[in-house]
Amino acid sequence: MAEEKTEQRIGKAERDIVALGIATAAIIIFVGIGGSVMGDVVEATFGEGKGPDRLLVNAMLLNIALIIFGWRRYRELSSEIQQRRAAEEQARRLSEIDPLTGCLNRRSMAKATEELRNGSNRHGQALAYVMIDLDNFKQVNDMNGHAIGDKLLIELAARLKEKLPKDALLARLGGDEFAFVMPYDGKHPERIDDQVIRLFETATAMYQVDDMAVELTMSIGIATDHDEQGFNPLVSDAQTLMHHADIAMYHAKNQGKNRYYWFEPTMENELRFRNELETGIRRGLSVGEFVPFYEQQIDLESGDLVGFEMLARWQSPQLGLVSPDIFIPIAEDIGVIGDLSEKLMVEAFADARDWDPDLTLSVNISPIQMRDPWFAQKLLKLLVEHNFPAHRLEIEITESCLHDNVGMVRSMIASLRNQGVKVSLDDFGTGYSSLEQLRSLPFDRLKIDRSFISELRNPDASSKIVDAIVSLGNGLDMPITAEGIEDENILDLLKTMGRLKGQGYLYGRPETADQVRMRLKAAGRLVEQPDVVPAAQDSAVESRVDPENLRRIAE
Ligand code: C2E
Ligand code: CA
Ligand code: CA
């Protein structure tokens, strides 16, 4: 569009050159008229003849004026055209550059890659396209403000530029996405690995921006137009190269971020499957395919049922019953975890209303939800709206919540506990919470991760870690729950360690709301709420499980 306009303007200016044409014609006429007028003037000067014709003189003067006018107009026009051309050139240059970092932008990068690719192939070199995407940059922006975010991007671009070789091109493709292309000897792809590792070192070193220390991590995908055999004709253009690098970058993200991968063709299928899962999750959320299951929690000493942990399940029409290990990380990535969690809690509150009021309900809360400063308020509001007593609710958070913003997490825990909600530290032992954090954070309970409990199954395994965690809990005055109790031997061993709560397959697999009702009814622990119509339950849930699908997803 802009180019079209430019063309039109220049075209118009050039048409104005007609003015020059008029001047030229005026000169020719001037020569004609001037010939006879000047002859008359010369004759009159020597007293011969009657002098020049007045009309002709006037015509000649007019001619001179026209010549001067035409000439000046021509000069003005040509300087105007020059200025315009310079401005267009400047605009074109700017349109190729990212204004924030001075790198190439997405559009010019595509063009430059194509050119570099042609050039390097002519010289028998390979070309690597390296896609860089910052991890959780939105969070950095949200927490520190966009001004700091911008400064970080500028500093990052400078660090990358400094470490790249001269023949590499760096671009900012938009937001927190960068890329560079670099020719290399196709037989030595390890040079690209070295380069990328160096970039990781420089880009992830601490940033000091306006008295603020910030750390960044990034995920990187690499694609090349050469394989082990040499030039890869499948990568027929720069576009494909970029696409492959993008896929490899997503793979790095899905594998846990802060790492890099070379593109491999199988990644394309994974990405397709992942996209299908994403769409499926969004759709499933809107049509209510996510349901709560419940796992019993037992007082190990008395063997009494004391409550349930709610565990999310996805009843997908295509995939069968899907495990939360598959869909929770995706729901976190695509930003629907809060919504999903809220929907499940509302259902669980409704289910638990009919239970013996002594039974507690535990729910797992994702670290992403804990980043929301309004989380505690939202949860308390939910409790009020659904008339669920706060003291029956226990939330389980993992140690990874503590890395993000301990101060905020601490105040959130405090306000929830003030209202009577209990807070336990889940999967304890698998993260990195320091003793200092444990001492200063007011948890109501520690849950020993099931990986430590399953160690106890081994007859000659030592119970030292579990022992140590139990005495740590005693020292900090935090009661303990052991997860993943699968057999009587483990149970017996745990019983010797003090008064613990426990849960695991020994007591049964997680069950549907309907199955829980039956269990409680048999135990005389179901309170029929006359004023509440129980939510419609689907008791056929477990029978729809498709083990084949599950295995495929889990792999
Ligand atoms: P978790 O919080 O550690 O939950 C316990 C997991 O251990 C459950 O897996 C449960 O089925 C399994 N389990 C229970 N007893 C045994 C046992 O004796 N042996 C073994 N091997 N496993 C046992 P599940 O339901 O697949 O959940 C996996 C994880 O997904 C949970 O681990 C939790 O971190 C997460 N999750 C589940 N529901 C939600 C949710 O609503 N929100 C969030 N944010 N995370 C959830
Ligand atoms: Ca849990
Ligand atoms: Ca756990």
Coordinates of C-alpha atoms and ligand atoms in Angstrom, one line a residue:
M1 CA 0.0 0.0 0.0
A2 CA 2.6 2.5 1.1
E3 CA 4.8 1.6 -1.8
E4 CA 1.9 2.2 -4.2
K5 CA 1.4 5.6 -2.7
T6 CA 5.0 6.5 -3.0
E7 CA 5.0 5.5 -6.7
Q8 CA 2.0 7.7 -7.3
R9 CA 3.6 10.6 -5.6
I10 CA 6.8 10.3 -7.6
G11 CA 4.8 9.8 -10.8
K12 CA 3.0 13.0 -10.1
A13 CA 6.2 14.9 -9.4
E14 CA 7.6 13.6 -12.6
R15 CA 4.5 14.6 -14.6
D16 CA 5.1 18.1 -13.3
I17 CA 8.2 18.0 -15.5
V18 CA 5.7 19.2 -18.1
A19 CA 6.7 22.5 -16.5
L20 CA 10.1 22.0 -17.9
G21 CA 8.6 21.2 -21.3
I22 CA 6.8 24.6 -21.2
A23 CA 10.1 26.3 -20.4
T24 CA 11.8 24.5 -23.2
A25 CA 9.1 25.5 -25.7
A26 CA 9.4 29.0 -24.4
I27 CA 13.1 29.0 -25.1
I28 CA 12.5 27.8 -28.7
I29 CA 9.9 30.5 -29.2
F30 CA 12.3 33.0 -27.6
V31 CA 14.9 32.1 -30.1
G32 CA 12.4 32.6 -33.0
I33 CA 11.0 35.9 -31.7
G34 CA 14.4 37.0 -30.3
G35 CA 16.0 36.6 -33.8
S36 CA 13.7 39.2 -35.5
V37 CA 13.4 41.5 -32.4
M38 CA 17.1 41.6 -31.8
G39 CA 17.7 42.3 -35.6
D40 CA 15.3 45.3 -35.4
V41 CA 17.0 46.4 -32.1
V42 CA 20.4 46.3 -33.7
E43 CA 19.2 48.2 -36.8
A44 CA 17.5 50.8 -34.6
T45 CA 20.6 51.3 -32.5
F46 CA 22.5 52.3 -35.7
G47 CA 19.7 54.6 -36.7
E48 CA 18.4 52.4 -39.4
G49 CA 15.0 50.9 -39.4
K50 CA 12.0 51.7 -37.3
G51 CA 12.9 49.8 -34.2
P52 CA 11.4 46.6 -32.8
D53 CA 7.7 45.9 -32.9
R54 CA 6.2 46.6 -29.5
L55 CA 4.1 43.5 -29.6
L56 CA 7.1 41.3 -30.3
V57 CA 9.1 42.9 -27.5
N58 CA 6.3 42.2 -25.1
A59 CA 6.1 38.6 -26.3
M60 CA 9.8 38.3 -25.8
L61 CA 9.7 39.6 -22.3
L62 CA 6.8 37.2 -21.5
N63 CA 9.0 34.5 -23.0
I64 CA 11.9 35.3 -20.7
A65 CA 9.5 35.3 -17.7
L66 CA 8.3 31.9 -18.8
I67 CA 11.8 30.6 -19.1
I68 CA 12.8 31.8 -15.6
F69 CA 9.6 30.4 -14.1
G70 CA 10.0 27.0 -15.9
W71 CA 13.6 26.7 -14.9
R72 CA 13.0 27.5 -11.2
R73 CA 10.0 25.2 -11.1
Y74 CA 12.2 22.4 -12.6
R75 CA 14.9 23.1 -10.0
E76 CA 12.4 23.0 -7.2
L77 CA 10.8 19.8 -8.5
S78 CA 14.0 17.9 -8.9
S79 CA 15.1 18.8 -5.4
E80 CA 11.7 17.7 -4.1
I81 CA 12.0 14.4 -5.9
Q82 CA 15.4 13.9 -4.4
Q83 CA 14.1 14.6 -0.9
R84 CA 11.2 12.3 -1.4
R85 CA 13.4 9.5 -2.7
A86 CA 15.7 9.9 0.4
A87 CA 12.6 9.8 2.7
E88 CA 11.3 6.7 1.0
E89 CA 14.7 5.1 1.3
Q90 CA 14.8 6.0 5.0
A91 CA 11.2 4.6 5.5
R92 CA 12.1 1.4 3.7
R93 CA 15.2 1.0 5.9
L94 CA 13.1 1.6 9.0
S95 CA 10.4 -0.8 7.9
E96 CA 13.1 -3.5 7.9
I97 CA 14.3 -2.8 11.4
D98 CA 12.8 -3.5 14.8
P99 CA 12.6 0.0 16.4
L100 CA 13.2 -1.2 19.9
T101 CA 16.3 -3.3 19.5
G102 CA 17.6 -2.3 16.1
C103 CA 17.6 -5.9 14.9
L104 CA 16.0 -7.0 11.6
N105 CA 12.2 -7.5 11.9
R106 CA 10.1 -10.5 10.8
R107 CA 9.6 -9.4 7.3
S108 CA 13.1 -8.4 6.5
M109 CA 14.4 -11.5 8.2
A110 CA 12.5 -13.7 5.8
K111 CA 14.0 -11.9 2.8
A112 CA 17.5 -11.8 4.3
T113 CA 17.3 -15.6 5.1
E114 CA 16.4 -16.4 1.5
E115 CA 19.3 -14.3 0.2
L116 CA 21.8 -15.8 2.7
R117 CA 20.6 -19.3 1.9
N118 CA 21.2 -18.8 -1.8
G119 CA 24.6 -17.3 -1.1
S120 CA 25.7 -19.9 1.4
N121 CA 24.5 -22.8 -0.9
R122 CA 26.5 -21.4 -3.7
H123 CA 29.6 -21.5 -1.5
G124 CA 28.8 -25.1 -0.4
Q125 CA 27.8 -23.9 3.1
A126 CA 24.9 -25.0 5.2
L127 CA 22.5 -22.5 6.9
A128 CA 21.1 -22.8 10.4
Y129 CA 18.0 -20.9 11.4
V130 CA 17.8 -20.6 15.2
M131 CA 14.5 -19.6 16.8
I132 CA 14.7 -18.1 20.3
D133 CA 11.7 -17.6 22.5
L134 CA 11.9 -16.3 26.1
D135 CA 10.3 -18.4 28.8
N136 CA 7.5 -16.8 30.8
F137 CA 8.3 -13.3 29.6
K138 CA 4.7 -12.2 30.1
Q139 CA 5.1 -12.9 33.7
V140 CA 8.4 -10.8 33.8
N141 CA 6.4 -8.0 32.1
D142 CA 3.5 -8.3 34.4
M143 CA 5.6 -8.3 37.5
N144 CA 8.1 -5.6 36.6
G145 CA 6.2 -3.4 34.1
H146 CA 6.6 -3.0 30.4
A147 CA 9.3 -0.4 30.7
I148 CA 11.6 -2.9 32.4
G149 CA 10.5 -5.5 29.9
D150 CA 11.5 -3.3 27.0
K151 CA 14.9 -2.6 28.6
L152 CA 15.5 -6.3 29.1
L153 CA 14.8 -7.0 25.5
I154 CA 17.2 -4.2 24.4
E155 CA 19.9 -5.6 26.7
L156 CA 19.2 -9.2 25.5
A157 CA 19.5 -8.2 21.9
A158 CA 22.8 -6.4 22.6
R159 CA 24.2 -9.5 24.4
L160 CA 23.1 -11.8 21.5
K161 CA 24.6 -9.5 18.9
E162 CA 27.9 -9.4 20.7
K163 CA 28.2 -13.2 20.8
L164 CA 27.1 -13.8 17.2
P165 CA 29.7 -14.1 14.4
K166 CA 29.8 -11.3 11.8
D167 CA 28.1 -13.3 9.0
A168 CA 25.1 -14.1 11.2
L169 CA 21.9 -12.0 11.1
L170 CA 19.8 -11.4 14.2
A171 CA 16.1 -10.5 14.1
R172 CA 13.4 -9.7 16.6
L173 CA 10.4 -11.4 15.2
G174 CA 8.0 -9.8 17.7
G175 CA 7.3 -9.7 21.4
D176 CA 9.9 -11.9 23.1
E177 CA 10.7 -13.9 20.0
F178 CA 14.2 -13.6 18.4
A179 CA 15.9 -15.5 15.6
F180 CA 19.2 -15.6 13.9
V181 CA 20.5 -17.3 10.8
M182 CA 24.1 -18.4 10.4
P183 CA 26.0 -20.1 7.6
Y184 CA 28.2 -22.9 8.7
D185 CA 30.2 -25.9 7.4
G186 CA 27.5 -28.6 7.0
K187 CA 29.8 -31.3 8.2
H188 CA 30.2 -29.6 11.6
P189 CA 26.7 -28.9 13.1
E190 CA 28.4 -29.0 16.5
R191 CA 29.6 -25.5 15.8
I192 CA 25.9 -24.4 16.0
D193 CA 25.5 -26.3 19.2
D194 CA 28.6 -24.4 20.6
Q195 CA 27.2 -21.1 19.4
V196 CA 23.8 -21.8 21.0
I197 CA 25.3 -22.9 24.3
R198 CA 27.3 -19.7 24.4
L199 CA 24.2 -17.7 23.8
F200 CA 22.4 -19.5 26.7
E201 CA 25.3 -18.6 29.0
T202 CA 25.2 -14.9 28.1
A203 CA 21.5 -14.5 27.7
T204 CA 20.6 -16.2 31.0
A205 CA 23.1 -14.3 33.1
M206 CA 21.5 -11.9 35.6
Y207 CA 20.1 -8.6 34.2
Q208 CA 20.4 -5.5 36.3
V209 CA 17.7 -3.0 35.2
D210 CA 16.8 0.0 37.2
D211 CA 18.0 -1.5 40.5
M212 CA 16.1 -4.6 39.7
A213 CA 17.8 -8.0 39.2
V214 CA 16.0 -10.1 36.7
E215 CA 16.8 -13.5 35.3
L216 CA 15.6 -14.9 32.0
T217 CA 15.5 -18.3 30.5
M218 CA 14.7 -19.2 26.9
S219 CA 13.7 -22.1 24.6
I220 CA 15.5 -22.5 21.3
G221 CA 14.8 -24.5 18.2
I222 CA 17.3 -25.0 15.4
A223 CA 16.7 -26.0 11.8
T224 CA 19.2 -26.5 9.0
D225 CA 18.9 -26.9 5.2
H226 CA 21.5 -29.7 5.4
D227 CA 21.3 -33.1 6.9
E228 CA 24.1 -35.7 7.4
Q229 CA 24.1 -36.5 3.7
G230 CA 24.5 -32.9 2.7
F231 CA 22.0 -30.4 1.3
N232 CA 18.4 -31.3 2.2
P233 CA 16.2 -30.6 -0.8
L234 CA 13.1 -31.0 1.4
V235 CA 13.9 -27.6 2.9
S236 CA 13.2 -25.9 -0.3
D237 CA 12.9 -22.3 1.1
A238 CA 13.5 -20.0 4.0
Q239 CA 9.8 -20.3 5.0
T240 CA 10.2 -24.1 5.6
L241 CA 13.4 -23.5 7.5
M242 CA 11.7 -21.0 9.8
H243 CA 8.8 -23.3 10.3
H244 CA 11.0 -26.2 11.3
A245 CA 12.9 -24.1 13.8
D246 CA 9.6 -23.0 15.2
I247 CA 8.5 -26.6 15.7
A248 CA 11.8 -27.5 17.4
M249 CA 11.4 -24.4 19.6
Y250 CA 7.9 -25.6 20.7
H251 CA 9.3 -29.0 21.4
A252 CA 11.9 -27.3 23.7
K253 CA 9.0 -25.5 25.5
N254 CA 7.0 -28.7 25.9
Q255 CA 10.0 -30.5 27.2
G256 CA 10.2 -28.1 30.1
K257 CA 11.7 -24.9 28.6
N258 CA 15.2 -23.4 29.1
R259 CA 16.7 -25.8 26.6
Y260 CA 17.3 -26.3 22.8
Y261 CA 16.5 -28.9 20.2
W262 CA 17.4 -29.5 16.6
F263 CA 14.3 -30.0 14.4
E264 CA 13.4 -33.6 13.7
P265 CA 10.5 -34.7 11.4
T266 CA 8.7 -36.6 14.2
M267 CA 8.3 -33.3 16.1
E268 CA 5.7 -32.3 13.5
N269 CA 3.4 -35.1 14.6
E270 CA 3.9 -34.3 18.2
L271 CA 3.0 -30.7 17.6
R272 CA -0.1 -31.7 15.7
F273 CA -1.2 -33.9 18.5
R274 CA -0.4 -31.2 21.0
N275 CA -2.5 -28.7 19.0
E276 CA -5.4 -31.2 19.0
L277 CA -5.1 -31.6 22.8
E278 CA -5.1 -27.8 23.2
T279 CA -8.3 -27.5 21.1
G280 CA -9.8 -30.5 22.8
I281 CA -9.1 -29.0 26.3
R282 CA -10.7 -25.7 25.4
R283 CA -13.7 -27.3 23.9
G284 CA -13.9 -29.9 26.8
L285 CA -13.9 -27.0 29.2
S286 CA -16.8 -25.3 27.6
V287 CA -18.9 -28.4 27.4
G288 CA -18.1 -29.8 30.9
E289 CA -15.9 -32.8 30.0
F290 CA -13.7 -32.3 33.1
V291 CA -14.8 -34.1 36.2
P292 CA -13.6 -34.5 39.7
F293 CA -12.5 -37.9 41.0
Y294 CA -11.8 -38.5 44.7
E295 CA -9.1 -40.3 46.5
Q296 CA -9.6 -41.3 50.1
Q297 CA -7.4 -39.9 52.9
I298 CA -7.1 -42.1 55.9
D299 CA -5.9 -41.7 59.5
L300 CA -3.3 -44.5 59.4
E301 CA -3.5 -45.3 63.1
S302 CA -7.3 -45.7 63.4
G303 CA -7.9 -46.6 59.7
D304 CA -10.7 -44.0 59.6
L305 CA -11.6 -42.1 56.5
V306 CA -10.9 -38.4 57.2
G307 CA -11.4 -36.8 53.8
F308 CA -10.9 -36.9 50.0
E309 CA -8.4 -35.4 47.6
M310 CA -10.0 -34.2 44.5
L311 CA -8.1 -35.3 41.3
A312 CA -9.1 -33.9 38.0
R313 CA -10.0 -36.2 35.0
W314 CA -10.8 -35.4 31.4
Q315 CA -13.5 -37.5 29.9
S316 CA -12.6 -36.9 26.3
P317 CA -15.0 -38.3 23.7
Q318 CA -12.0 -39.0 21.4
L319 CA -9.3 -40.1 23.9
G320 CA -11.2 -41.7 26.8
L321 CA -10.3 -40.8 30.3
V322 CA -7.2 -38.6 30.3
S323 CA -4.9 -38.2 33.3
P324 CA -4.2 -34.8 34.8
D325 CA -0.4 -35.3 34.2
I326 CA -1.3 -34.9 30.5
F327 CA -3.8 -32.0 30.5
I328 CA -2.8 -29.9 33.6
P329 CA 0.5 -28.7 32.1
I330 CA -1.2 -27.9 28.8
A331 CA -4.0 -26.1 30.6
E332 CA -1.3 -24.1 32.4
D333 CA 0.5 -23.3 29.2
I334 CA -2.7 -22.1 27.4
G335 CA -3.9 -20.1 30.3
V336 CA -7.1 -22.0 31.2
I337 CA -5.9 -23.6 34.5
G338 CA -7.7 -21.0 36.7
D339 CA -10.9 -21.6 34.9
L340 CA -10.6 -25.3 34.9
S341 CA -9.7 -25.4 38.6
E342 CA -12.6 -23.2 39.5
K343 CA -15.1 -25.3 37.6
L344 CA -13.8 -28.5 39.2
M345 CA -14.0 -26.9 42.7
V346 CA -17.5 -25.8 42.2
E347 CA -18.5 -29.4 41.3
A348 CA -16.5 -30.8 44.2
F349 CA -18.2 -28.3 46.6
A350 CA -21.6 -29.6 45.4
D351 CA -20.5 -33.2 45.7
A352 CA -19.1 -32.8 49.2
R353 CA -22.2 -31.1 50.6
D354 CA -23.8 -34.5 51.0
W355 CA -20.8 -36.0 52.8
D356 CA -20.4 -36.2 56.6
P357 CA -19.3 -32.7 57.5
D358 CA -16.3 -34.1 59.3
L359 CA -14.8 -35.1 56.0
T360 CA -12.4 -32.7 54.4
L361 CA -11.9 -31.9 50.8
S362 CA -8.3 -31.3 49.4
V363 CA -7.8 -29.7 46.1
N364 CA -4.5 -29.2 44.1
I365 CA -3.6 -25.7 43.1
S366 CA -1.3 -25.0 40.3
P367 CA 1.7 -22.6 40.8
I368 CA 0.2 -20.6 37.9
Q369 CA -2.9 -19.9 40.0
M370 CA -0.7 -18.8 42.9
R371 CA 0.8 -16.1 40.7
D372 CA -2.6 -14.4 40.6
P373 CA -2.5 -11.7 43.4
W374 CA -6.3 -12.1 43.7
F375 CA -6.2 -15.9 44.1
A376 CA -7.1 -16.0 47.8
Q377 CA -10.0 -13.5 47.4
K378 CA -11.3 -15.5 44.4
L379 CA -11.2 -18.7 46.4
L380 CA -12.9 -17.2 49.4
K381 CA -15.6 -15.7 47.2
L382 CA -16.2 -19.1 45.6
L383 CA -16.6 -20.7 49.1
V384 CA -19.2 -18.1 50.1
E385 CA -21.1 -18.4 46.8
H386 CA -21.3 -22.1 47.0
N387 CA -21.9 -22.1 50.7
F388 CA -19.0 -24.5 51.5
P389 CA -17.4 -24.1 54.9
A390 CA -13.8 -22.9 54.7
H391 CA -12.6 -25.2 57.5
R392 CA -13.4 -28.3 55.4
L393 CA -11.2 -27.2 52.5
E394 CA -7.5 -27.9 52.2
I395 CA -5.5 -26.6 49.3
E396 CA -2.3 -28.4 48.2
I397 CA 0.4 -26.4 46.7
T398 CA 3.8 -27.6 45.5
E399 CA 7.3 -26.3 46.3
S400 CA 7.6 -24.7 42.9
C401 CA 5.0 -22.1 44.0
L402 CA 7.6 -20.8 46.4
H403 CA 10.2 -19.9 43.8
D404 CA 8.0 -17.4 42.0
N405 CA 7.3 -14.8 44.7
V406 CA 7.6 -16.1 48.2
G407 CA 6.3 -12.8 49.7
M408 CA 3.1 -12.9 47.8
V409 CA 2.6 -16.6 48.5
R410 CA 3.2 -16.1 52.1
S411 CA 0.5 -13.4 52.4
M412 CA -1.9 -15.5 50.3
I413 CA -1.4 -18.4 52.6
A414 CA -1.9 -16.2 55.6
S415 CA -5.2 -14.7 54.3
L416 CA -6.6 -18.2 53.4
R417 CA -5.7 -19.6 56.8
N418 CA -7.3 -16.6 58.5
Q419 CA -10.5 -17.6 56.9
G420 CA -10.1 -21.2 58.1
V421 CA -8.8 -22.8 54.8
K422 CA -5.9 -25.3 55.5
V423 CA -2.8 -25.2 53.3
S424 CA -0.5 -28.2 52.8
L425 CA 2.8 -28.5 51.0
D426 CA 2.4 -31.2 48.4
D427 CA 5.0 -33.6 46.9
F428 CA 7.4 -32.6 49.6
G429 CA 11.0 -33.6 49.0
T430 CA 10.9 -33.3 45.2
G431 CA 11.4 -29.6 45.0
Y432 CA 13.9 -27.2 46.6
S433 CA 12.2 -25.5 49.5
S434 CA 14.8 -24.4 52.0
L435 CA 14.4 -25.1 55.6
E436 CA 14.2 -21.4 56.1
Q437 CA 11.2 -21.2 53.8
L438 CA 9.6 -24.1 55.6
R439 CA 10.1 -22.5 58.9
S440 CA 8.7 -19.1 57.8
L441 CA 5.8 -20.4 55.8
P442 CA 2.8 -21.3 57.8
F443 CA 1.8 -24.7 56.3
D444 CA -0.8 -26.8 58.0
R445 CA 0.6 -30.1 56.7
L446 CA 3.4 -31.7 54.7
K447 CA 2.7 -34.4 52.1
I448 CA 5.6 -36.8 51.6
D449 CA 5.9 -37.4 47.9
R450 CA 5.0 -41.0 46.8
S451 CA 8.4 -41.6 45.3
F452 CA 9.8 -41.7 48.8
I453 CA 7.0 -43.9 50.1
S454 CA 7.3 -46.4 47.2
E455 CA 11.0 -46.8 48.2
L456 CA 9.8 -48.4 51.4
R457 CA 8.4 -51.4 49.4
N458 CA 11.9 -52.6 48.7
P459 CA 12.7 -55.0 51.6
D460 CA 16.2 -53.9 52.1
A461 CA 15.6 -50.2 51.4
S462 CA 16.2 -47.9 54.2
S463 CA 13.4 -45.7 55.5
K464 CA 15.9 -42.9 56.4
I465 CA 14.4 -40.2 54.1
V466 CA 10.9 -40.8 55.2
D467 CA 12.1 -41.0 58.8
A468 CA 13.9 -37.7 58.3
I469 CA 10.9 -36.0 56.8
V470 CA 8.6 -37.2 59.6
S471 CA 11.0 -35.9 62.2
L472 CA 11.3 -32.6 60.3
G473 CA 7.5 -32.3 60.3
N474 CA 7.5 -33.0 64.1
G475 CA 10.1 -30.4 64.7
L476 CA 8.2 -27.8 62.7
D477 CA 4.9 -28.9 64.2
M478 CA 3.4 -29.8 60.9
P479 CA 1.3 -32.9 60.6
I480 CA 2.3 -35.3 57.8
T481 CA 0.4 -37.2 55.0
A482 CA 2.1 -40.1 53.2
E483 CA 1.0 -40.5 49.6
G484 CA 1.1 -43.6 47.4
I485 CA 0.6 -46.3 50.1
E486 CA 0.3 -49.4 47.9
D487 CA 0.5 -52.3 50.3
E488 CA 0.2 -53.5 53.9
N489 CA 4.0 -53.6 54.4
I490 CA 4.4 -50.0 53.7
L491 CA 1.5 -49.2 55.9
D492 CA 2.9 -51.2 58.8
L493 CA 6.2 -49.4 58.5
L494 CA 4.6 -46.0 58.4
K495 CA 2.5 -46.8 61.4
T496 CA 5.7 -47.1 63.4
M497 CA 6.7 -43.6 62.5
G498 CA 4.1 -41.7 64.4
R499 CA 0.6 -40.4 63.8
L500 CA 0.3 -39.9 60.1
K501 CA -2.4 -39.5 57.6
G502 CA -2.1 -41.5 54.4
Q503 CA -3.6 -42.2 51.0
G504 CA -2.9 -44.7 48.2
Y505 CA -4.1 -47.6 46.1
L506 CA -4.2 -49.8 49.2
Y507 CA -7.3 -47.9 50.1
G508 CA -8.7 -47.8 46.5
R509 CA -8.2 -46.0 43.3
P510 CA -9.6 -42.5 42.8
E511 CA -13.4 -42.7 42.4
T512 CA -16.2 -40.8 40.8
A513 CA -18.6 -38.7 42.9
D514 CA -21.2 -41.5 42.5
Q515 CA -18.9 -44.1 43.8
V516 CA -18.0 -41.9 46.7
R517 CA -21.6 -41.5 47.5
M518 CA -22.1 -45.3 47.6
R519 CA -19.1 -45.7 49.8
L520 CA -20.3 -43.1 52.2
K521 CA -23.9 -44.4 52.2
A522 CA -22.7 -47.9 53.1
A523 CA -20.6 -46.4 56.0
G524 CA -23.6 -44.3 57.1
R525 CA -21.7 -41.1 56.4
L526 CA -23.9 -39.6 53.8
V527 CA -26.0 -36.6 54.9
E528 CA -28.9 -36.2 52.5
Q529 CA -29.5 -32.5 51.9
P530 CA -33.2 -32.2 51.4
D531 CA -33.0 -28.7 49.9
V532 CA -30.3 -29.5 47.4
V533 CA -31.0 -31.6 44.3
P534 CA -27.8 -33.7 43.8
A535 CA -26.0 -32.9 40.6
A536 CA -26.5 -35.5 37.8
Q537 CA -23.8 -38.0 38.1
D538 CA -22.3 -40.2 35.4
S539 CA -21.6 -43.6 36.9
A540 CA -20.4 -45.0 33.6
V541 CA -17.3 -42.9 33.7
E542 CA -14.7 -45.6 34.6
S543 CA -16.2 -48.0 32.0
R544 CA -15.4 -45.6 29.3
V545 CA -11.7 -45.6 30.0
D546 CA -9.8 -46.5 26.9
P547 CA -6.5 -48.0 28.1
E548 CA -5.0 -48.1 24.7
N549 CA -5.5 -44.3 24.3
L550 CA -4.2 -43.6 27.7
R551 CA -1.0 -45.6 27.0
R552 CA -0.5 -43.8 23.8
I553 CA -0.9 -40.4 25.5
A554 CA 1.3 -41.3 28.4
E555 CA 4.2 -42.4 26.1
Ligands
C2E1 P1 -0.7 -35.6 43.3 O1 -1.3 -34.3 43.9 O2 0.5 -36.1 43.8 O3 -1.9 -36.6 43.3 C1 -1.7 -38.0 43.7 C2 -1.5 -38.8 42.5 O4 -1.0 -40.1 42.9 C3 -2.8 -39.0 41.7 O5 -2.5 -39.2 40.4 C4 -3.2 -40.4 42.3 O6 -4.1 -41.1 41.4 C5 -1.9 -41.1 42.4 N1 -1.9 -42.1 43.4 C6 -2.6 -42.2 44.5 N2 -2.3 -43.3 45.2 C7 -1.3 -43.9 44.5 C8 -0.6 -45.1 44.7 O7 -0.8 -45.8 45.7 N3 0.4 -45.4 43.8 C9 0.6 -44.6 42.7 N4 1.6 -45.0 41.9 N5 -0.1 -43.5 42.5 C10 -1.0 -43.2 43.4 P2 -3.3 -38.4 39.3 O8 -4.8 -38.4 39.7 O9 -3.0 -38.9 38.0 O10 -2.8 -36.9 39.5 C11 -1.6 -36.6 39.1 C12 -1.2 -35.2 39.5 O11 -2.0 -34.3 38.7 C13 -1.5 -34.9 40.9 O12 -0.5 -35.4 41.7 C14 -1.6 -33.4 40.9 O13 -0.3 -32.9 41.0 C15 -2.1 -33.1 39.5 N6 -3.6 -32.8 39.6 C16 -4.6 -33.6 39.7 N7 -5.8 -32.9 39.8 C17 -5.4 -31.6 39.7 C18 -6.1 -30.3 39.7 O14 -7.4 -30.3 39.8 N8 -5.4 -29.2 39.7 C19 -4.0 -29.2 39.6 N9 -3.4 -28.1 39.5 N10 -3.3 -30.4 39.6 C20 -4.0 -31.5 39.6
CA2 CA -1.9 -33.5 45.7
CA3 CA 1.9 -35.9 45.2

